[in-house]
Coordinates of N, CA and C in Angstrom, one line a residue:
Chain P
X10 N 114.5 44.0 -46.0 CA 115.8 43.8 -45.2 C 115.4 43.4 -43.8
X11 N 116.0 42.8 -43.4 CA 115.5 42.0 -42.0 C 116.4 43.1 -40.9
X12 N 116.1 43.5 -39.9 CA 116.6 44.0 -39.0 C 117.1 43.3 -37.9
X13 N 118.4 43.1 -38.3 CA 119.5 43.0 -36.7 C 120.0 43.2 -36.2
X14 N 119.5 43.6 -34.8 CA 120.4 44.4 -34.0 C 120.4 43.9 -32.6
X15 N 121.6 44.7 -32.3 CA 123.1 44.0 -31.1 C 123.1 44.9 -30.4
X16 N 123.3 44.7 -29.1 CA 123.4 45.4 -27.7 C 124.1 44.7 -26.8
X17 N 125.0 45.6 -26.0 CA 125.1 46.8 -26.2 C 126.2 47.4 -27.7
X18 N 125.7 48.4 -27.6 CA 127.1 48.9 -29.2 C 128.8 48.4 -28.5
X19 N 129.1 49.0 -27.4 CA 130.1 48.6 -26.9 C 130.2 48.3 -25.4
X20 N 131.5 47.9 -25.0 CA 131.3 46.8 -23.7 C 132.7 47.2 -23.2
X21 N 133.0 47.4 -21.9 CA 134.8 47.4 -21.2 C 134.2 46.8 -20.1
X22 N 135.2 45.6 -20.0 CA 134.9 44.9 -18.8 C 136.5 44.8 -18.2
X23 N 136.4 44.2 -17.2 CA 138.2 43.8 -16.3 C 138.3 42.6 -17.0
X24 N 139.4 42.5 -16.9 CA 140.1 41.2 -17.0 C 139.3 39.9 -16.0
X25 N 139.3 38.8 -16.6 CA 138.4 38.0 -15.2 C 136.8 38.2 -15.2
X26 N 136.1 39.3 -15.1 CA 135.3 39.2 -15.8 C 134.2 38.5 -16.7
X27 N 133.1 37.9 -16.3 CA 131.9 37.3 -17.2 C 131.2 38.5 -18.1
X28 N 131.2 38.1 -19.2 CA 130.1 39.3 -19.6 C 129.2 38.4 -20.9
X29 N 128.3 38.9 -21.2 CA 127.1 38.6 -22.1 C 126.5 39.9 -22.9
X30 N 126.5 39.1 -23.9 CA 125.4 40.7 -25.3 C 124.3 39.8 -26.4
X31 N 123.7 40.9 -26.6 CA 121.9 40.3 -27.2 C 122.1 40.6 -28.5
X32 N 122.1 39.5 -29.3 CA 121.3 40.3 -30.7 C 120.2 39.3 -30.9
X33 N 119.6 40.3 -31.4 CA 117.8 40.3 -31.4 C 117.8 40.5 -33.2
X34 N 116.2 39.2 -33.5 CA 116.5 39.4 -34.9 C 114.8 38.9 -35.1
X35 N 114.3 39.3 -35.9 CA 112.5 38.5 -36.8 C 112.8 37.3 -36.9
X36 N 111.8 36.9 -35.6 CA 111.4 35.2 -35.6 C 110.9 35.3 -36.8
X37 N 110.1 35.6 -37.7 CA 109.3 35.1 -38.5 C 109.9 34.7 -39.9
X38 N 111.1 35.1 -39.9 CA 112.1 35.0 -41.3 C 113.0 34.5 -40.5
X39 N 113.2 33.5 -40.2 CA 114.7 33.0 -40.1 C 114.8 31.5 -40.3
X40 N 116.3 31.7 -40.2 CA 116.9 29.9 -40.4 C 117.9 29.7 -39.5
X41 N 119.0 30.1 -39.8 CA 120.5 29.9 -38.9 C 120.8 31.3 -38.5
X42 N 121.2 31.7 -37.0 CA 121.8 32.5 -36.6 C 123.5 32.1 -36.6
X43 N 124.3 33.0 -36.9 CA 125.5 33.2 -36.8 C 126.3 34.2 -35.8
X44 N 127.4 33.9 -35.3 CA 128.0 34.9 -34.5 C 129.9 34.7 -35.0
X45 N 129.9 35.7 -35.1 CA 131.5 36.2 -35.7 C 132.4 37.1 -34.4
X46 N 133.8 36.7 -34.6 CA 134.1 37.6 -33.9 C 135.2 38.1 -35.1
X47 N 135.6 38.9 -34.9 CA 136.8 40.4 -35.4 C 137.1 40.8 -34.9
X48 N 138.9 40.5 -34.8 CA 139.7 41.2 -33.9 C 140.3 42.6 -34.7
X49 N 141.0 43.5 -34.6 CA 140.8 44.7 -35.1 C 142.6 43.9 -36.2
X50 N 142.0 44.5 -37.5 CA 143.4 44.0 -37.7 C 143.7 42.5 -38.5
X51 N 142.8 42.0 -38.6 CA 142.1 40.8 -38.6 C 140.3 40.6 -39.5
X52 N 140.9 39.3 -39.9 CA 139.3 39.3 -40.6 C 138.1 38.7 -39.3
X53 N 136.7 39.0 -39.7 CA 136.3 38.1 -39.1 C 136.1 36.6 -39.3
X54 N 135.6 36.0 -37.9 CA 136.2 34.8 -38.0 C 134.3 33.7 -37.1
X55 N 134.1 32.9 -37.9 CA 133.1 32.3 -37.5 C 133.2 32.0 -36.1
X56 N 132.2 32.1 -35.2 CA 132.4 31.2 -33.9 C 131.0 30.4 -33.9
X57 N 129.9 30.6 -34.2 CA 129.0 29.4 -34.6 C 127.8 29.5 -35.1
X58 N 126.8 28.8 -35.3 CA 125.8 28.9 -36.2 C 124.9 28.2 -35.4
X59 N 124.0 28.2 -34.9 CA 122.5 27.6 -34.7 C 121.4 27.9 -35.5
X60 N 120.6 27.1 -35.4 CA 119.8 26.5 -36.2 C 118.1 26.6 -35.2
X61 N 118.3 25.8 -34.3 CA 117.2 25.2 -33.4 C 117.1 25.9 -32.7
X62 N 115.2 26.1 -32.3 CA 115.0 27.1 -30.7 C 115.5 26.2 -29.6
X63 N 116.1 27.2 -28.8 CA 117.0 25.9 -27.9 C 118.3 25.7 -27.9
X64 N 119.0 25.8 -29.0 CA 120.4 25.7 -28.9 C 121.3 26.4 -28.6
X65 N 122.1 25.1 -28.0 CA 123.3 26.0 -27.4 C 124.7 25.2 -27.6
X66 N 125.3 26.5 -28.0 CA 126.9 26.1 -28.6 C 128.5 26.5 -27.5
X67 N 129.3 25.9 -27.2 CA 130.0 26.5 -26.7 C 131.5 26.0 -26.9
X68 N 132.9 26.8 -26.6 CA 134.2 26.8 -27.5 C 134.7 27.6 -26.9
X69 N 135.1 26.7 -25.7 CA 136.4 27.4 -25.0 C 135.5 27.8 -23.6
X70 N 135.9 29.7 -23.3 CA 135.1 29.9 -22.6 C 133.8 30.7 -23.7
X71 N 133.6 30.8 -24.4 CA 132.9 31.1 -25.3 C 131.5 30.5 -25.5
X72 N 130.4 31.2 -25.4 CA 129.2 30.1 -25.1 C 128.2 30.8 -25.9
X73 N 127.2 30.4 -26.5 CA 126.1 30.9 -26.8 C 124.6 30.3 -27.2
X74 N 123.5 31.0 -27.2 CA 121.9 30.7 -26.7 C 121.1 31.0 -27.9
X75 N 120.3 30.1 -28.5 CA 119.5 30.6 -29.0 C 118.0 30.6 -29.0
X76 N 117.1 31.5 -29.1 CA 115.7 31.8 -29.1 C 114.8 31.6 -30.2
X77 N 114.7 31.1 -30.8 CA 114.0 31.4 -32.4 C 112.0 32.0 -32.5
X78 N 111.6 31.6 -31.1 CA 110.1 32.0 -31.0 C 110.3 33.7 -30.8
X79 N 111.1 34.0 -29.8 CA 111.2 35.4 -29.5 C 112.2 36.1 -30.5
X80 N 113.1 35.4 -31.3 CA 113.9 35.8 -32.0 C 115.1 36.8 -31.4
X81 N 116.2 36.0 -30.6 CA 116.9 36.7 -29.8 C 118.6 35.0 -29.3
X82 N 119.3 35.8 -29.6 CA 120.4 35.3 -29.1 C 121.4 35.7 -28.1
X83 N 121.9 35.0 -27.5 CA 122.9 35.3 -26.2 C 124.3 34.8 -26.1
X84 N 125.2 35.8 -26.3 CA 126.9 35.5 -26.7 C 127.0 35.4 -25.1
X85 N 127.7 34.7 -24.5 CA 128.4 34.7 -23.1 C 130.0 34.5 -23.3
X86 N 130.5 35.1 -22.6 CA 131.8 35.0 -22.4 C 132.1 34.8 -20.7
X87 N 132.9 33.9 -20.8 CA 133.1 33.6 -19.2 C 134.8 33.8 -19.2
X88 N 135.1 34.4 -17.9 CA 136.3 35.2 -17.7 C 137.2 36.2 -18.6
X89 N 136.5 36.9 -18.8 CA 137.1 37.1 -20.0 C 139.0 37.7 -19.9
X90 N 139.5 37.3 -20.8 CA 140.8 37.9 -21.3 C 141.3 38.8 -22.2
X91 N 142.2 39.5 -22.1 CA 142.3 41.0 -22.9 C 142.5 40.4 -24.3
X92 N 142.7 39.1 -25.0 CA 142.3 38.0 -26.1 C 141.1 38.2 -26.5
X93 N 140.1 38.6 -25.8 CA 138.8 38.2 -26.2 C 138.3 39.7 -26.6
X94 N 139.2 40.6 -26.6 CA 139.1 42.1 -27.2 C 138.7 41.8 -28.7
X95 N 137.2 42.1 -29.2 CA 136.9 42.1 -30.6 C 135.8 42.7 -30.7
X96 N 135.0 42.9 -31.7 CA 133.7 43.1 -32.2 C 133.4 41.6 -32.2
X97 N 131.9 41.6 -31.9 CA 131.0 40.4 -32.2 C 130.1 40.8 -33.0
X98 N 129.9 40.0 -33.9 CA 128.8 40.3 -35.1 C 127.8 39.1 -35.0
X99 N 126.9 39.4 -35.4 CA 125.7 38.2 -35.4 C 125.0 38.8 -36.8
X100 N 124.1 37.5 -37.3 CA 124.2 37.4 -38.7 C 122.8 36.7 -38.8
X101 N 122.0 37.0 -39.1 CA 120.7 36.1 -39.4 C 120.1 35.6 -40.8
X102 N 120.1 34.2 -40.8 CA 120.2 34.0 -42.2 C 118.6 33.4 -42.6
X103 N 118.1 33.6 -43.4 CA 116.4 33.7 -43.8 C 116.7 32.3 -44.5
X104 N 115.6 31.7 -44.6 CA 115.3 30.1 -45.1 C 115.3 30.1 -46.6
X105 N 115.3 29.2 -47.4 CA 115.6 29.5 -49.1 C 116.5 29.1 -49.0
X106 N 116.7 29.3 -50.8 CA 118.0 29.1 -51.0 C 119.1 30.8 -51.2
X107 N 119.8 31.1 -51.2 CA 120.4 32.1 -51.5 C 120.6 32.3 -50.2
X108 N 121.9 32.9 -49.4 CA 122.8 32.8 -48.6 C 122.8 34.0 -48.0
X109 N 121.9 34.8 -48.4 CA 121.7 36.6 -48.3 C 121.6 36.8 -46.6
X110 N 122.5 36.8 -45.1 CA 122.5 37.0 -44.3 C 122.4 37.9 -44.3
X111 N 122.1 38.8 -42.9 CA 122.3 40.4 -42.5 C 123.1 40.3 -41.3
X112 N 123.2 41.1 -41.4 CA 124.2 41.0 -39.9 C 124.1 42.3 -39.1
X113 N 124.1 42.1 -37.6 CA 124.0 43.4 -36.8 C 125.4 43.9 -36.9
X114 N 125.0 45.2 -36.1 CA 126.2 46.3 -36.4 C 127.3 46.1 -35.3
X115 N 127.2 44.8 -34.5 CA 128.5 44.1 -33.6 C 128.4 44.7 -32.3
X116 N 128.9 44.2 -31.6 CA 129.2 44.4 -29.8 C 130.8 44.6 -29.8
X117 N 131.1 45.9 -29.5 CA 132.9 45.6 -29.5 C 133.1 45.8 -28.0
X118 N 133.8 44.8 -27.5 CA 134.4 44.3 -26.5 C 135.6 44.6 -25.8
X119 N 136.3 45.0 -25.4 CA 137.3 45.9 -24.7 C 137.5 45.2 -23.5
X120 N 138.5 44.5 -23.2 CA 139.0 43.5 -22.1 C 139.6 44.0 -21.2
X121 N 139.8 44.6 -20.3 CA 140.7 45.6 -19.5 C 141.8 44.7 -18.3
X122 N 143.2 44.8 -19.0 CA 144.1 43.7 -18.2 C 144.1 44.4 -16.5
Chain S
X10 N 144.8 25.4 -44.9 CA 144.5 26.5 -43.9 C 143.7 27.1 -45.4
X11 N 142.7 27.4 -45.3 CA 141.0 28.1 -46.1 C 142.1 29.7 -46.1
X12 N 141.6 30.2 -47.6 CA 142.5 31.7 -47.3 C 141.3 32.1 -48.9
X13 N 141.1 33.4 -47.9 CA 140.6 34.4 -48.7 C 141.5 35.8 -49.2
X14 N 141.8 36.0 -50.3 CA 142.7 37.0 -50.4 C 142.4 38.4 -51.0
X15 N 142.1 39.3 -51.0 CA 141.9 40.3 -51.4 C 143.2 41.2 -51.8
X16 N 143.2 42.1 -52.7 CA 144.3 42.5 -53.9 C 145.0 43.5 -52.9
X17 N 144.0 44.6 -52.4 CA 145.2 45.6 -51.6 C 144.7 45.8 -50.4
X18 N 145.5 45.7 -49.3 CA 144.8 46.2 -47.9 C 144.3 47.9 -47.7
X19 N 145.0 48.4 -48.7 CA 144.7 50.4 -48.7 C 145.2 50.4 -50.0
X20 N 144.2 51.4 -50.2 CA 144.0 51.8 -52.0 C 143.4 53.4 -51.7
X21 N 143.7 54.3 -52.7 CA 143.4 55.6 -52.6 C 143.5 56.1 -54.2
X22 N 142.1 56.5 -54.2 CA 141.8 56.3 -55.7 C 140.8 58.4 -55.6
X23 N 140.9 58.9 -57.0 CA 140.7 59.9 -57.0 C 138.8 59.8 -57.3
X24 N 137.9 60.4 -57.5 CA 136.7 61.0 -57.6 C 136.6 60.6 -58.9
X25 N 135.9 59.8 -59.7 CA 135.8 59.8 -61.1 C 136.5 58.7 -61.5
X26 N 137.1 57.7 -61.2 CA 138.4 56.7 -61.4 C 137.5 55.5 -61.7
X27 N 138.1 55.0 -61.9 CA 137.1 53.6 -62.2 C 138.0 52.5 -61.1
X28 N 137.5 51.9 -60.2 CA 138.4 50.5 -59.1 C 137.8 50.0 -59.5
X29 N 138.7 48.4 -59.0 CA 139.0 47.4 -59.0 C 139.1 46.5 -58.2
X30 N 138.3 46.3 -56.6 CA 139.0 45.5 -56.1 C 138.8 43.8 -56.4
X31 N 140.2 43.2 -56.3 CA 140.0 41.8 -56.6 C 139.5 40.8 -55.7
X32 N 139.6 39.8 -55.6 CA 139.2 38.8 -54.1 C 139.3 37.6 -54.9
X33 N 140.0 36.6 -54.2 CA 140.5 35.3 -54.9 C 140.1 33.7 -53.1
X34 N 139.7 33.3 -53.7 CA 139.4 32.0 -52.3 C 139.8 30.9 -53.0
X35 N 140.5 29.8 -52.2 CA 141.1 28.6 -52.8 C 140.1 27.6 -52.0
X36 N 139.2 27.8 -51.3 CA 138.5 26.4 -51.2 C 137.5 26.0 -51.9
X37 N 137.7 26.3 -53.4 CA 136.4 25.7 -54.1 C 135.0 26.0 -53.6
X38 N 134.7 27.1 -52.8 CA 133.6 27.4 -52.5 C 132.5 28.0 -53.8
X39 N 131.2 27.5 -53.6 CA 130.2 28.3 -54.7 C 130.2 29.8 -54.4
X40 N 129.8 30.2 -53.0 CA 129.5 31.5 -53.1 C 130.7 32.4 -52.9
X41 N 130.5 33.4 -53.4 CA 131.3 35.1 -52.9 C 130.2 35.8 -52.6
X42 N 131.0 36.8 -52.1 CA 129.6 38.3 -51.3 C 131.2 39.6 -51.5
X43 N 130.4 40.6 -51.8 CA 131.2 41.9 -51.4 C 130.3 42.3 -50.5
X44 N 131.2 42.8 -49.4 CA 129.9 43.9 -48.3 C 131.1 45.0 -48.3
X45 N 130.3 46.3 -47.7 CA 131.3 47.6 -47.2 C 130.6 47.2 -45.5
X46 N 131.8 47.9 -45.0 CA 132.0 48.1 -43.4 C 131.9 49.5 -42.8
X47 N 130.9 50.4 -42.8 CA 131.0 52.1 -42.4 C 131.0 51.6 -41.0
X48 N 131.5 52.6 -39.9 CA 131.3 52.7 -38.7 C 129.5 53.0 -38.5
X49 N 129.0 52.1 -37.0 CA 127.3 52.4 -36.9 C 126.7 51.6 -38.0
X50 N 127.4 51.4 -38.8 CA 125.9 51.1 -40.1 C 126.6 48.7 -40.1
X51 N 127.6 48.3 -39.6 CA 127.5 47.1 -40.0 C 128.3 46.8 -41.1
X52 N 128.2 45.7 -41.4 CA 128.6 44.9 -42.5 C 127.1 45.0 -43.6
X53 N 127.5 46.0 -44.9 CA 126.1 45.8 -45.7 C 126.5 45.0 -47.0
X54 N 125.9 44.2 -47.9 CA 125.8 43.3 -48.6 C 125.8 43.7 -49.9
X55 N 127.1 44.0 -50.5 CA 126.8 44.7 -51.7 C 126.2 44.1 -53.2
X56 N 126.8 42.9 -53.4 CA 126.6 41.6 -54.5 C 127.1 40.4 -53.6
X57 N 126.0 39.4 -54.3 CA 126.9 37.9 -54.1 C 126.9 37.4 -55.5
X58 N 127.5 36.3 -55.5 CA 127.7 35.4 -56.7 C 127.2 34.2 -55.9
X59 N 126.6 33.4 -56.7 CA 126.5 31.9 -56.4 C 126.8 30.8 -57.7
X60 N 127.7 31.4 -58.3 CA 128.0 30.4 -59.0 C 128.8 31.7 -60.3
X61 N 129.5 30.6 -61.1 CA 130.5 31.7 -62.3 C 129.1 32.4 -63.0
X62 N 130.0 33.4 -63.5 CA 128.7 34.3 -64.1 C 127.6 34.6 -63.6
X63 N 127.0 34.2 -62.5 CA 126.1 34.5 -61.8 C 126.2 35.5 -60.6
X64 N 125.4 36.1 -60.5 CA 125.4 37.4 -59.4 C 123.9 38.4 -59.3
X65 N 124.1 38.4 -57.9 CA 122.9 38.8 -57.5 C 122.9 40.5 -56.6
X66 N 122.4 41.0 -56.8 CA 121.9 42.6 -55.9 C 121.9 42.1 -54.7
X67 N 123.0 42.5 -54.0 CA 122.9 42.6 -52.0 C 122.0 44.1 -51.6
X68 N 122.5 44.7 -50.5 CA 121.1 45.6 -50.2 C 121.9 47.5 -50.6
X69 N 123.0 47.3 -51.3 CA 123.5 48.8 -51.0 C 124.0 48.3 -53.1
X70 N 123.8 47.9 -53.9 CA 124.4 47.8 -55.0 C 124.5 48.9 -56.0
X71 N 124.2 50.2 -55.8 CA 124.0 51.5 -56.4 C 125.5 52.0 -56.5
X72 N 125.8 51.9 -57.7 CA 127.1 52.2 -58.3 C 128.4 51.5 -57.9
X73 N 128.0 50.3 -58.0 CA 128.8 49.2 -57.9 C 128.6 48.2 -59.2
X74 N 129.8 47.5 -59.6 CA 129.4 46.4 -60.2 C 130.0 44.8 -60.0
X75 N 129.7 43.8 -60.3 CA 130.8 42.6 -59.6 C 131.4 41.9 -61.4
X76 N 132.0 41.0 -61.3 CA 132.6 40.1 -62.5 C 132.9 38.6 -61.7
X77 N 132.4 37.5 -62.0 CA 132.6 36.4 -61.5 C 133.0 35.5 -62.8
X78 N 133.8 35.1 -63.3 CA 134.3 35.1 -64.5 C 135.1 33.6 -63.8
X79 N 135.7 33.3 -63.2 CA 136.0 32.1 -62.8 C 135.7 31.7 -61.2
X80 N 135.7 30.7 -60.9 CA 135.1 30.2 -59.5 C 135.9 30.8 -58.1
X81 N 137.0 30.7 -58.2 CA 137.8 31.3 -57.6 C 138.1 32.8 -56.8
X82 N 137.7 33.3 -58.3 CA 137.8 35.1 -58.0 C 136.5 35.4 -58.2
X83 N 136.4 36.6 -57.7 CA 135.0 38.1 -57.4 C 135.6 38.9 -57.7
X84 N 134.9 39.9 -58.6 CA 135.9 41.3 -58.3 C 134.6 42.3 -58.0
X85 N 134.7 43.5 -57.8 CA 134.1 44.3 -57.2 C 134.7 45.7 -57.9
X86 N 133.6 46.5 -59.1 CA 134.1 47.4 -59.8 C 133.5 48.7 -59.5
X87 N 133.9 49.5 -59.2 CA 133.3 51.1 -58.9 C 133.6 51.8 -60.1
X88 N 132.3 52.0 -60.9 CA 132.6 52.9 -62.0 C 133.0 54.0 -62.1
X89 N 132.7 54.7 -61.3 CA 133.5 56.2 -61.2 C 133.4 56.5 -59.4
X90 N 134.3 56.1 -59.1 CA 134.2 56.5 -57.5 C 134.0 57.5 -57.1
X91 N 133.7 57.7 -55.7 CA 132.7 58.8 -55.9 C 133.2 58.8 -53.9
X92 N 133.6 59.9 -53.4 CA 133.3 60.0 -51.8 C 132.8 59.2 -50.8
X93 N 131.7 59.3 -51.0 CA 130.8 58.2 -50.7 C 131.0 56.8 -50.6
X94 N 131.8 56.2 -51.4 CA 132.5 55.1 -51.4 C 133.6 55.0 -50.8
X95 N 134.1 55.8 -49.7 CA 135.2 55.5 -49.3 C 134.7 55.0 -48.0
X96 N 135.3 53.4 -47.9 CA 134.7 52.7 -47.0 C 135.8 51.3 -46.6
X97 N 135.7 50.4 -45.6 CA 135.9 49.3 -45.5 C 135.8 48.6 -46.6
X98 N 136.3 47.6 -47.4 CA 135.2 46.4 -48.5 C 136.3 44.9 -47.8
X99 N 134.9 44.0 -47.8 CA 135.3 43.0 -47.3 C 134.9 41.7 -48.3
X100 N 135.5 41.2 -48.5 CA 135.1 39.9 -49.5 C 134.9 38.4 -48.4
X101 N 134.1 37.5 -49.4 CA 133.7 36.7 -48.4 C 133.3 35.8 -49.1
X102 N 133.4 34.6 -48.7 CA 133.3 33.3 -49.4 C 131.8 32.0 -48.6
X103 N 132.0 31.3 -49.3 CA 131.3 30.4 -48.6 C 131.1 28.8 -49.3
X104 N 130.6 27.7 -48.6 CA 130.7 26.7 -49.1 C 129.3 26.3 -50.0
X105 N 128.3 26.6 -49.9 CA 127.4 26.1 -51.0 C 126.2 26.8 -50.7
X106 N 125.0 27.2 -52.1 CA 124.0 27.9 -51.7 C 123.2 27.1 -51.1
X107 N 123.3 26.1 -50.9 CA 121.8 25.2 -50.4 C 121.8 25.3 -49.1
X108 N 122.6 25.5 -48.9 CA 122.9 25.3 -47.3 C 123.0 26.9 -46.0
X109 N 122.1 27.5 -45.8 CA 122.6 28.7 -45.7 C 123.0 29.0 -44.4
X110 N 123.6 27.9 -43.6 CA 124.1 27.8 -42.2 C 125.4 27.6 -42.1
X111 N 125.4 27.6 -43.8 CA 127.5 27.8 -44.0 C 128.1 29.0 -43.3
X112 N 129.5 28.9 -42.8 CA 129.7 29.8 -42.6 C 130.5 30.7 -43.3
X113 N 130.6 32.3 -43.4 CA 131.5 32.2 -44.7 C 133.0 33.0 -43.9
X114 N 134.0 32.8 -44.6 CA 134.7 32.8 -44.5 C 135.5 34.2 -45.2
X115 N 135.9 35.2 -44.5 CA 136.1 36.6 -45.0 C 137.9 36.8 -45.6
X116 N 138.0 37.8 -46.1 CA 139.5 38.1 -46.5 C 139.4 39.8 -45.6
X117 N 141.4 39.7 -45.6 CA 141.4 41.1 -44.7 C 140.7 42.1 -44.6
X118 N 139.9 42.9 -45.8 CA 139.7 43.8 -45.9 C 140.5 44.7 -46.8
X119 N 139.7 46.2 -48.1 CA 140.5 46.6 -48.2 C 140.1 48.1 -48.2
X120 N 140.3 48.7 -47.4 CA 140.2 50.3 -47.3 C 140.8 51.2 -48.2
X121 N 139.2 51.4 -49.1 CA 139.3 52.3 -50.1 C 139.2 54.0 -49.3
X122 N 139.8 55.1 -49.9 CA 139.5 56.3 -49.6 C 139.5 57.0 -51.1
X123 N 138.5 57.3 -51.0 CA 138.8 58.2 -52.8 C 138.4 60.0 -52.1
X124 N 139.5 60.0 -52.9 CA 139.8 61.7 -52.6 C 138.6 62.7 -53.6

């Protein structure tokens, strides 16, 4: 089982607000990183997938980094809004065929208006 | 609009029962997955399916079973429920095995509690 894990477990920031969280995952097994968010109440919901060391995706104020030598990814949120209140999940997917992700145990986010 | 559907949002089932939950996706996708959701522990990987009749052991499959019997639906069977299985279960779809940077695509959730 590949180990992924996310920091911090949880997050309260202000309203307006920049914030950023890590999941860290084994360079040595991987393919695509994924990040989810889940609002409570709600399923989760893709926000993107990389692939490449190097890449970087972003959607809206929503932004994120990827590492693949060090095995480590970086969610950014710029300003954030009491909207952007969810868990973040990240998901590391191993090369092959079969679709078997793992996913860390999420960043939950707490927006404070 | 991609919809994943699962049978009950809260279900409460006794020690010994045998469940059911269903999960149905209309976008023609190959795969399904069942995971449970505990608090601390994640999203864990209970079965997937990649194709009808086929299905594979995710990382927690111990007294669980799945049925992929058409492309559509997954179901997810608890032979005799058991405490321990009272948990989140989340169903989850996806568009093809080859590709494993698909993203998949989840249904509400359905919060089992067995008494």
């Amino acid at each position: 089982i590949l180990n992924v894990e996310q920091s911090p477990q949880s997050l309260h920031v202000q309203e307006g607000d920049s914030t950023n969280f890590t999941c860290s995952f084994p360079s040595s097994n991987f393919y695509a990183l994924h990040w989810y968010r889940w609002e409570t109440a709600k399923s989760p919901e893709a926000l993107f997938v990389m692939t490449l060391n190097g890449d970087e995706k972003k959607k809206g104020r929503i932004s994120a980094t990827l590492n693949t030598k060090e095995g480590y990814s970086y969610l950014y949120i710029k300003g954030s809004q009491p909207e952007d209140s969810a868990t973040y999940l990240c998901a590391s997917a191993p090369p092959g065929g079969y679709q078997k992700v793992t996913f860390g145990t999420g960043t939950k986010l707490q927006v404070i208006p | 609009d991609v919809k994943v559907t699962q049978s009950s949002r809260y279900l409460v089932k006794r020690t010994g029962e045998k469940v059911f939950l269903e999960c149905v996706q209309d976008m023609d996708h190959e795969n399904m997955f069942w995971y449970r959701q505990d608090p601390g522990l994640g999203l864990r990987l209970i079965y997937f399916s990649y194709d009808v009749k086929m299905k594979e052991k995710g990382d927690i499959p111990e007294g669980y079973s799945v049925s992929r019997e058409k492309k559509e639906r997954f179901s997810l069977i608890l032979e005799s429920a058991s405490t321990n299985q009272t948990s989140m279960y989340l169903c989850a779809s996806s568009l093809s095995i080859r590709l494993s940077y698909n993203e998949q695509f989840f249904g509400p959730g359905t919060r089992l509690t067995v008494l």
